[in-house]
XYZ file of C-alpha atoms in Angstrom:
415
model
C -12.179 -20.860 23.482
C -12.951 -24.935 23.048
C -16.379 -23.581 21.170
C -14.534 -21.223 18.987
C -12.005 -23.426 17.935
C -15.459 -26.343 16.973
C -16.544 -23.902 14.969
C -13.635 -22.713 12.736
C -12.760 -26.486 12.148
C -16.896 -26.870 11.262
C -15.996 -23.881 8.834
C -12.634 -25.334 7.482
C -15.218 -28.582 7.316
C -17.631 -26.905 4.477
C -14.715 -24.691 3.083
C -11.773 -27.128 2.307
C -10.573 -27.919 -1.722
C -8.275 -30.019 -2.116
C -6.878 -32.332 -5.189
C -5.077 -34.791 -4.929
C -1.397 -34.787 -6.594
C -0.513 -35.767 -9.636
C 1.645 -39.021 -10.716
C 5.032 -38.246 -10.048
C 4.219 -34.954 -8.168
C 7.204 -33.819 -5.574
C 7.575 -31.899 -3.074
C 9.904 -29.577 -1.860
C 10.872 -29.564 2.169
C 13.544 -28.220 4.391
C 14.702 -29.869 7.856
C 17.164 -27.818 9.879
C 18.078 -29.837 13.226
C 20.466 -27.595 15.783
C 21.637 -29.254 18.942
C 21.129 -28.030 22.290
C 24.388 -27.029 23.406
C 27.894 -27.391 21.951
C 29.386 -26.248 18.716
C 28.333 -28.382 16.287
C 26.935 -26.803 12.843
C 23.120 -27.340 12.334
C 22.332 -29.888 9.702
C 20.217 -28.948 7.221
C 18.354 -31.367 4.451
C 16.868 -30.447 1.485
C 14.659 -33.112 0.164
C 11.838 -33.133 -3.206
C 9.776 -35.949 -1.178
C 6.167 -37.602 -2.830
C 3.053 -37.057 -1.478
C 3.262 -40.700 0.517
C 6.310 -39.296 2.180
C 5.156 -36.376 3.632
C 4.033 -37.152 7.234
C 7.806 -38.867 7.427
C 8.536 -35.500 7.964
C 6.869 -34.620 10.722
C 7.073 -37.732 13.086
C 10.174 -36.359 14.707
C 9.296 -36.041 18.781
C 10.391 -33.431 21.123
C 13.779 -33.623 21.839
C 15.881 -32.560 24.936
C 19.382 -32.665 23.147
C 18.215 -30.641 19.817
C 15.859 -28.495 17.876
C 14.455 -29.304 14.773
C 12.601 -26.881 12.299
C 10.544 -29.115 9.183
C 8.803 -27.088 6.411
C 7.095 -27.902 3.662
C 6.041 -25.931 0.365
C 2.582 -26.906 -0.881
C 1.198 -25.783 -4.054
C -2.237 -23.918 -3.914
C -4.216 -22.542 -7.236
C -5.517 -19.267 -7.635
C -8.903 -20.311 -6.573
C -7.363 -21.710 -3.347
C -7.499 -25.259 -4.238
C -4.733 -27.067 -2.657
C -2.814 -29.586 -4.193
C -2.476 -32.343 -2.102
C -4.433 -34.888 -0.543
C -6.858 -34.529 1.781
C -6.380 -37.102 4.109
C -2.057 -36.491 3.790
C -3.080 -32.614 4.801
C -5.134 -33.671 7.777
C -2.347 -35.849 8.913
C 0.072 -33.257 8.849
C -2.574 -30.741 10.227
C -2.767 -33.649 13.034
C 1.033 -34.066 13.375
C 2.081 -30.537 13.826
C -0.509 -29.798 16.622
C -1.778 -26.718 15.437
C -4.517 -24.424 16.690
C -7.694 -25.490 15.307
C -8.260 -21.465 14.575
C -5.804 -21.631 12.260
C -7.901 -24.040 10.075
C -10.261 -21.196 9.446
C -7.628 -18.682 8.435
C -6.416 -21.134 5.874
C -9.624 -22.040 4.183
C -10.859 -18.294 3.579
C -7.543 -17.043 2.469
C -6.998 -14.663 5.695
C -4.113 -11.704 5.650
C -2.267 -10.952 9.050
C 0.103 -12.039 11.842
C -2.074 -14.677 13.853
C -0.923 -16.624 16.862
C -2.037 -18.648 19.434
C -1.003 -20.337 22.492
C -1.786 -23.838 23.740
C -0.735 -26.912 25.894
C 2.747 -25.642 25.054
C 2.370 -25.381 21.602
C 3.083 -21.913 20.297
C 0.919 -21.553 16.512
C 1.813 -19.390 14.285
C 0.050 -17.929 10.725
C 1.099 -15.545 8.424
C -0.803 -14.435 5.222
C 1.574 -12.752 2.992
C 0.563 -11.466 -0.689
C 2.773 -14.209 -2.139
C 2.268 -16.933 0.510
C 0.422 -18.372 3.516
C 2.685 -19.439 6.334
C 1.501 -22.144 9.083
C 3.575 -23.315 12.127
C 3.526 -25.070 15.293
C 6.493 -24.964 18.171
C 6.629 -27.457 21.023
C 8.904 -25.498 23.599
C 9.909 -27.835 26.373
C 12.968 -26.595 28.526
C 15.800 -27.078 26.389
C 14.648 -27.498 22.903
C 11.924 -26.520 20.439
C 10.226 -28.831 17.593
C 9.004 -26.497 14.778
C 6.572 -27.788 12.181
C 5.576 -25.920 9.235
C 3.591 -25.680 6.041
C 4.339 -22.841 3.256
C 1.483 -22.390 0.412
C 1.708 -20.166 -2.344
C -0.419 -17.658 -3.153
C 1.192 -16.609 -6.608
C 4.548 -16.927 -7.688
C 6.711 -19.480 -5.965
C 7.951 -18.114 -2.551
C 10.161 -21.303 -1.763
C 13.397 -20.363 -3.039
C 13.898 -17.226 -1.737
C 12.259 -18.152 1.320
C 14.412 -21.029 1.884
C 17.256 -19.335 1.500
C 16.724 -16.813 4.088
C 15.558 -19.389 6.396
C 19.245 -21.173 5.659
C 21.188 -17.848 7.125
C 19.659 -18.400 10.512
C 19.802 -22.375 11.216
C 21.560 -21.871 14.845
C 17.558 -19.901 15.920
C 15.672 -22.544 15.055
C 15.032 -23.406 18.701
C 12.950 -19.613 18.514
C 9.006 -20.048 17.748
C 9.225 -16.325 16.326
C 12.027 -17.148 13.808
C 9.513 -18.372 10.804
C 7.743 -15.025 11.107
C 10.872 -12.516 11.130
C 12.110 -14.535 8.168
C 8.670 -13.842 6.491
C 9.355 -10.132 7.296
C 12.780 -10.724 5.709
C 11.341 -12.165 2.450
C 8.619 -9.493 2.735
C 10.876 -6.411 2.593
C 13.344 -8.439 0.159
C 10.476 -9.120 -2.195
C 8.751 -5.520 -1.656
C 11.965 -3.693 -2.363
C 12.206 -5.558 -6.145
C 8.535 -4.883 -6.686
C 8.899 -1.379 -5.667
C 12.080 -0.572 -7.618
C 10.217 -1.982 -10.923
C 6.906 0.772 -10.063
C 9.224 3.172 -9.984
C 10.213 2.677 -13.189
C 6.441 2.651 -14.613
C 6.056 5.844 -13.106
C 9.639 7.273 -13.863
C 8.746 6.681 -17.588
C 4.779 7.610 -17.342
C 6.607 10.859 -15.964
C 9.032 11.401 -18.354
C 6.657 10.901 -21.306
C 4.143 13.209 -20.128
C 6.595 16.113 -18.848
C 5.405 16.243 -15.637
C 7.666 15.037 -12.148
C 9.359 15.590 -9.336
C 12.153 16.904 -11.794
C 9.429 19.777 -12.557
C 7.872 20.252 -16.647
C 10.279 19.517 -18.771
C 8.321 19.707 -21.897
C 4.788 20.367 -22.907
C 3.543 17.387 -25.063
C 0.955 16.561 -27.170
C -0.154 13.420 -26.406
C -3.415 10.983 -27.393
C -6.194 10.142 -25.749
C -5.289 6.321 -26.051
C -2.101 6.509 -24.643
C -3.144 8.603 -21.209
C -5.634 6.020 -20.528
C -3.041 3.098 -20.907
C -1.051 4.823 -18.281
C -4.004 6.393 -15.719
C -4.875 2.302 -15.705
C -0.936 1.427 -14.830
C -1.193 4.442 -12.310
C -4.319 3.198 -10.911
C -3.411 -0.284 -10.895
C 0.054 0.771 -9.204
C -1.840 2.829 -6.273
C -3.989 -0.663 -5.469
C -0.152 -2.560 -5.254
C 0.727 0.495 -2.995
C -2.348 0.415 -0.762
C -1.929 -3.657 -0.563
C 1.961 -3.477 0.511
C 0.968 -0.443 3.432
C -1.886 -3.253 4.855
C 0.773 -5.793 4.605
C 3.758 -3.907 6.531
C 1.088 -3.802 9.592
C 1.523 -7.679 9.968
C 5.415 -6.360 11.317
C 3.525 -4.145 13.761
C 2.253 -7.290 15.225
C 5.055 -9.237 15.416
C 7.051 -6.359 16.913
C 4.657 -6.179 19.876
C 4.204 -10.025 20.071
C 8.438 -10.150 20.761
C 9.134 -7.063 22.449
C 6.317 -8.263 25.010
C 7.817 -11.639 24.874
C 11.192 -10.291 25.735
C 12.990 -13.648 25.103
C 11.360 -14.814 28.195
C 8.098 -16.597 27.103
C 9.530 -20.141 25.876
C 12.515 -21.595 27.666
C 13.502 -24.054 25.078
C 14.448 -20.524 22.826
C 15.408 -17.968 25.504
C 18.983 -17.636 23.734
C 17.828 -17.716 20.145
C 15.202 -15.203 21.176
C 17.260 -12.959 22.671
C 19.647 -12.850 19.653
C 16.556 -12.535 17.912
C 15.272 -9.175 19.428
C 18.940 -7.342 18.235
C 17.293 -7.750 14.997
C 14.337 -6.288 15.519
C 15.809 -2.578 15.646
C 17.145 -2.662 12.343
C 14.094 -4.295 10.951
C 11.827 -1.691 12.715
C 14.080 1.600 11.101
C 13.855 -0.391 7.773
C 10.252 -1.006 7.837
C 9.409 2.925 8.565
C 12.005 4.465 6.141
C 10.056 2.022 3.511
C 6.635 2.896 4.973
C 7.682 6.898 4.549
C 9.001 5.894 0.765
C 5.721 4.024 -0.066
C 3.674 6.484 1.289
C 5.900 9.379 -0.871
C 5.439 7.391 -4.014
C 1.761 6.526 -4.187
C 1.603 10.251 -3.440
C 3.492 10.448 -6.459
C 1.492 8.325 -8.268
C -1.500 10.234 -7.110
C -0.397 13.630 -8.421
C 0.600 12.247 -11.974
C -3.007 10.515 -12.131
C -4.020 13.870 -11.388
C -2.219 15.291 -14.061
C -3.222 13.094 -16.688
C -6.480 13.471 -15.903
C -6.203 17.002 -16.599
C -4.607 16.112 -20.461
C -7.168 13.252 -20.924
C -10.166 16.698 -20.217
C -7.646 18.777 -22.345
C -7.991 16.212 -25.359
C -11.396 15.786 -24.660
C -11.790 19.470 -25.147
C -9.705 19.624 -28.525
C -11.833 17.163 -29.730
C -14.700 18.477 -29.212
C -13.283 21.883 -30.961
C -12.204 19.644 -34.041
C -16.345 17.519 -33.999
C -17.426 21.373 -34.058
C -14.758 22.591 -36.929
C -16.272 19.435 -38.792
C -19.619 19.675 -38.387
C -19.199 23.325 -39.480
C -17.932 22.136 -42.951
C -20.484 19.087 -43.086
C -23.414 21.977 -42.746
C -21.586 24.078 -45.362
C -21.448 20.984 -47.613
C -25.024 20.725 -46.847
C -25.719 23.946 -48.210
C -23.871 23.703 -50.909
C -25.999 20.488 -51.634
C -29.341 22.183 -50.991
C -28.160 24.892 -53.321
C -26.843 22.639 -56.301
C -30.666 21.160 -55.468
C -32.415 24.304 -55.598
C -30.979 25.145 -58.846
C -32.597 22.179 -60.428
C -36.048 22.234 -59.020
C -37.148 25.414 -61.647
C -36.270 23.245 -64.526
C -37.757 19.687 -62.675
C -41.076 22.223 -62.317
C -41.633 23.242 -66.000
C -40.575 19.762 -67.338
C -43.376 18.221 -65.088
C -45.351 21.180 -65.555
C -44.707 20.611 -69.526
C -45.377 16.771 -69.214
C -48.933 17.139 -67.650
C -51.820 15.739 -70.231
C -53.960 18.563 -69.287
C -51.515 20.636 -71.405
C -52.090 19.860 -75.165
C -48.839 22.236 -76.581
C -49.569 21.451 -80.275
C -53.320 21.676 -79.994
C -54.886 25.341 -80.582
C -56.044 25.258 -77.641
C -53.212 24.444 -75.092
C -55.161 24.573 -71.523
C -57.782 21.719 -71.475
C -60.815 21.783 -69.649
C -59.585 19.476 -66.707
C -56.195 21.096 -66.102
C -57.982 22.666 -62.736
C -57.586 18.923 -61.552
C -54.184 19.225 -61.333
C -53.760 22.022 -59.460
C -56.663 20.813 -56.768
C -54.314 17.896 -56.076
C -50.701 19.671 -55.991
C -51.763 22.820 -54.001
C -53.826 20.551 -50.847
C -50.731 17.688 -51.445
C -48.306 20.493 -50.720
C -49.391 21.761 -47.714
C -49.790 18.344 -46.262
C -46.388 18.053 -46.695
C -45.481 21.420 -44.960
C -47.478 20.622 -42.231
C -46.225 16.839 -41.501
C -42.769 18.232 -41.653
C -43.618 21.192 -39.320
C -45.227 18.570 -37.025
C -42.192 16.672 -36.867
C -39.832 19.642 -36.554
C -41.906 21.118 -33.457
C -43.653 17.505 -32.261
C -43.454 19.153 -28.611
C -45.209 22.773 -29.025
C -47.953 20.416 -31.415
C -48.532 18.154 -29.107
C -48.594 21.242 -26.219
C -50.871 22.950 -28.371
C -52.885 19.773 -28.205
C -53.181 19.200 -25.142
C -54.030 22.827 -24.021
C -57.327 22.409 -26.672
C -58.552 18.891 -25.248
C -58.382 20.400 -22.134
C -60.646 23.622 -22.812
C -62.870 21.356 -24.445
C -63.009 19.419 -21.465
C -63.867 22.517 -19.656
C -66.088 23.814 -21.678
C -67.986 20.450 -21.540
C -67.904 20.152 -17.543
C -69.671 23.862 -17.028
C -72.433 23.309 -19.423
C-alpha cells in the first residue's frame, strides 16, 4: 500500500495546476462544531476568508468534548486548474491528513465514491458531475474532526450544498455524513435537470406529432429543424447515460454503511446509526429515479428514431423535387438546342454566301479554288465528331485501346 500511495503523490507531482488567487480573492467556508453530549445546538460559522487564512481553518485538534466538521469551496477552471496557491493547498492537503491516493483522484479529474482507511483517519472522495468532494475524519472515542475541501467542476455547488449540509449539524461526528449529503445534492440537482429534459423532449414531441400521447398530427416539417432537435435528443441521451454512471457512486456508499452498520468509528456510532434510517428512503428514491431515467432516455431513443425516419422522408422528397427540376432544366435545354437549331440553316448559307471562292456578281460564280474550302470543312468536321465521341465514351476508347496494343504485342512476341 506505502508504494501505491509514492506513486499517486509522484503522479499528483507531474499533474498538479494551480494559480495562485487573485488580489482580494475570498473564500467561502463552513465550520459546524457539535458537542459530545448534552443539548446544546451545534454552532455553525459561515465565513468568506482570504487565501492567507485558510489553514486557520483547519488547525483545530481532536477533541474529546466535541465534533467539528470545516469545509471549504475552492474554485477550479474547466481545464482543472485550481485556483489557489500551491503551497496554501499542500498545507491544507497536510493538515487534513488525507490519503495520499486521493491526490491522484484529484489531479486526473476521477468520478466515483473512493475511500480509504488509515491510522484512524477515515478519507473520503467523491467526484460528482458538478463537484469534487475531499474529506478526512479523525474518529477517536467520543468525537470526530472532519476536514474537507469542495471544488467545482461547473456551476457553483456551494450554496445548495451548504445548505443541505446545515439540516444535519447534530451528525457531524459521522465520517459518512459528507457523502449522503452529496447524494442529497445529487438527487436534488438531478431532479431540476431532469424536469427541464423533459420539457425538450415534451416539446420535440409535440412538434413532431409523435409521443407517448400517440400521433396527434402528421406534420410537415424541414430538414433544418429535425436536425436541431436529433442534436438536443442526442445531446440529452449523453446527460442521461452520465446521470445512470453517476447514481452507481450511491451503490457504493450503500454497501460502504450497511457493512459499517454504525459500528466502524466509535466517535459516530449514534450519528451513524441515525444515519442508516436514511438510507431506506434514499435507496427507494434512487431506484424509482433510476427506473424514470432509464424510461425517458428510452423515450428519447424512440423519438430520435422517429426523426430519423422524417429527416430519410425529406431526404426522399427532395430528391423527387432535384428530379422534377432537372426534368424542366433538360426540357429548357431542348428548347435551347431547338431555338439553336433553327438558326444554324441561315448561319450556313450566310457563311456559305460570305466565302471568297463564291464570286455572286461575277458570270462565273464558282471559282477555281472553292474545292479548298470544302477540303478543310469536311476533314475539320469530323475531327470534331470524333473528339467529342472520344470524350463522351473516354472508357470503351481507351478499352478499345488497350485491347489493340495488346494484339500488337502478341502479334510481335510469336513472330
Amino acid at each position: 500500500m506505502d508504494s501505491l500511495q509514492d506513486l499517486w503523490q509522484c503522479k499528483y507531482r507531474d499533474n498538479r495546476r494551480f494559480q495562485p488567487a487573485a488580489p482580494g480573492q475570498k473564500y467561502e467556508t463552513i465550520r459546524i462544531s457539535a458537542p459530545h453530549g448534552g443539548d446544546d445546538d451545534p454552532e455553525v460559522q459561515e465565513v468568506s476568508r482570504p487565501e492567507s487564512d485558510l489553514t486557520r481553518l483547519f488547525e483545530d485538534e481532536p477533541n474529546s468534548s466535541y465534533s467539528t466538521l470545516s469545509l471549504i469551496h475552492i474554485i477550479r477552471t474547466d481545464d482543472l486548474v485550481i485556483k489557489v496557491s500551491e503551497g496554501v493547498f499542500a498545507q491544507l492537503l497536510q493538515k487534513m491528513q488525507a490519503d495520499p491516493c486521493v491526490l491522484y483522484m484529484l489531479c486526473t479529474d476521477y468520478d466515483g465514491f473512493h475511500h480509504y482507511h488509515r491510522d484512524g483517519v477515515f478519507t473520503g472522495y467523491i467526484g460528482m458531475p458538478s463537484f469534487v468532494l475531499l474529506w478526512a475524519s479523525q474518529c477517536n472515542k467520543s468525537s470526530v474532526t472532519t476536514r474537507a475541501l469542495l471544488l467545482h467542476r461547473r456551476r457553483s455547488p456551494f450554496s445548495d450544498f451548504r445548505n443541505i449540509l446545515r439540516t444535519f449539524p447534530r451528525y457531524i461526528d459521522s465520517p459518512y455524513l459528507l457523502a449522503l449529503v452529496s447524494i442529497l445534492h445529487m438527487i436534488y440537482i438531478f431532479d431540476q435537470e431532469t424536469a427541464s429534459d423533459l420539457e425538450k423532449v415534451r416539446h420535440i414531441e409535440v412538434r413532431t406529432g409523435y409521443g407517448p400521447s400517440g400521433i396527434t398530427e402528421i406534420k410537415t416539417l424541414n430538414v433544418d429543424s429535425l436536425s436541431v432537435w436529433s442534436q438536443i435528443i442526442g445531446a440529452l441521451q449523453v446527460v442521461f447515460a452520465n446521470k445512470r454512471r453517476t447514481l452507481r457512486i450511491w451503490e457504493g456508499l450503500h454497501d460502504l454503511i450497511s457493512q459499517d452498520g454504525g459500528d466502524g468509528y466509535s466517535g459516530g456510532k449514534g450519528s451513524t446509526r441515525k444515519l442508516l434510517e436514511m438510507v431506506p428512503v434514499l435507496h427507494r428514491h434512487v431506484d424509482a429515479y433510476r427506473e424514470y431515467l432509464e424510461y425517458l432516455n428510452d423515450r428519447a431513443g424512440k423519438l430520435s428514431d422517429v426523426m430519423f425516419a422524417l429527416m430519410t422522408h425529406e431526404d426522399a422528397n427532395t430528391n423527387l423535387r432535384l428530379v422534377e427540376e432537372a426534368k424542366r432544366d433538360s426540357s429548357s435545354m431542348k428548347t435551347i438546342a431547338m431555338m439553336t437549331m433553327a438558326f444554324l440553316p441561315g448561319t450556313f448559307m450566310a457563311a456559305l454566301f460570305a466565302v471568297p471562292s463564291l464570286q455572286w456578281g461575277q458570270p462565273t460564280v464558282v471559282q477555281g479554288n472553292f474545292w479548298v474550302y470544302w477540303a478543310i470543312t469536311i476533314p475539320g468536321t469530323v475531327v470534331v465528331f470524333l473528339i467529342w465521341g472520344g470524350i463522351i465514351h473516354r472508357e470503351m476508347a481507351w478499352s478499345l485501346w488497350r485491347s489493340v496494343v495488346v494484339r500488337k504485342n502478341s502479334r510481335d512476341h510469336y513472330t
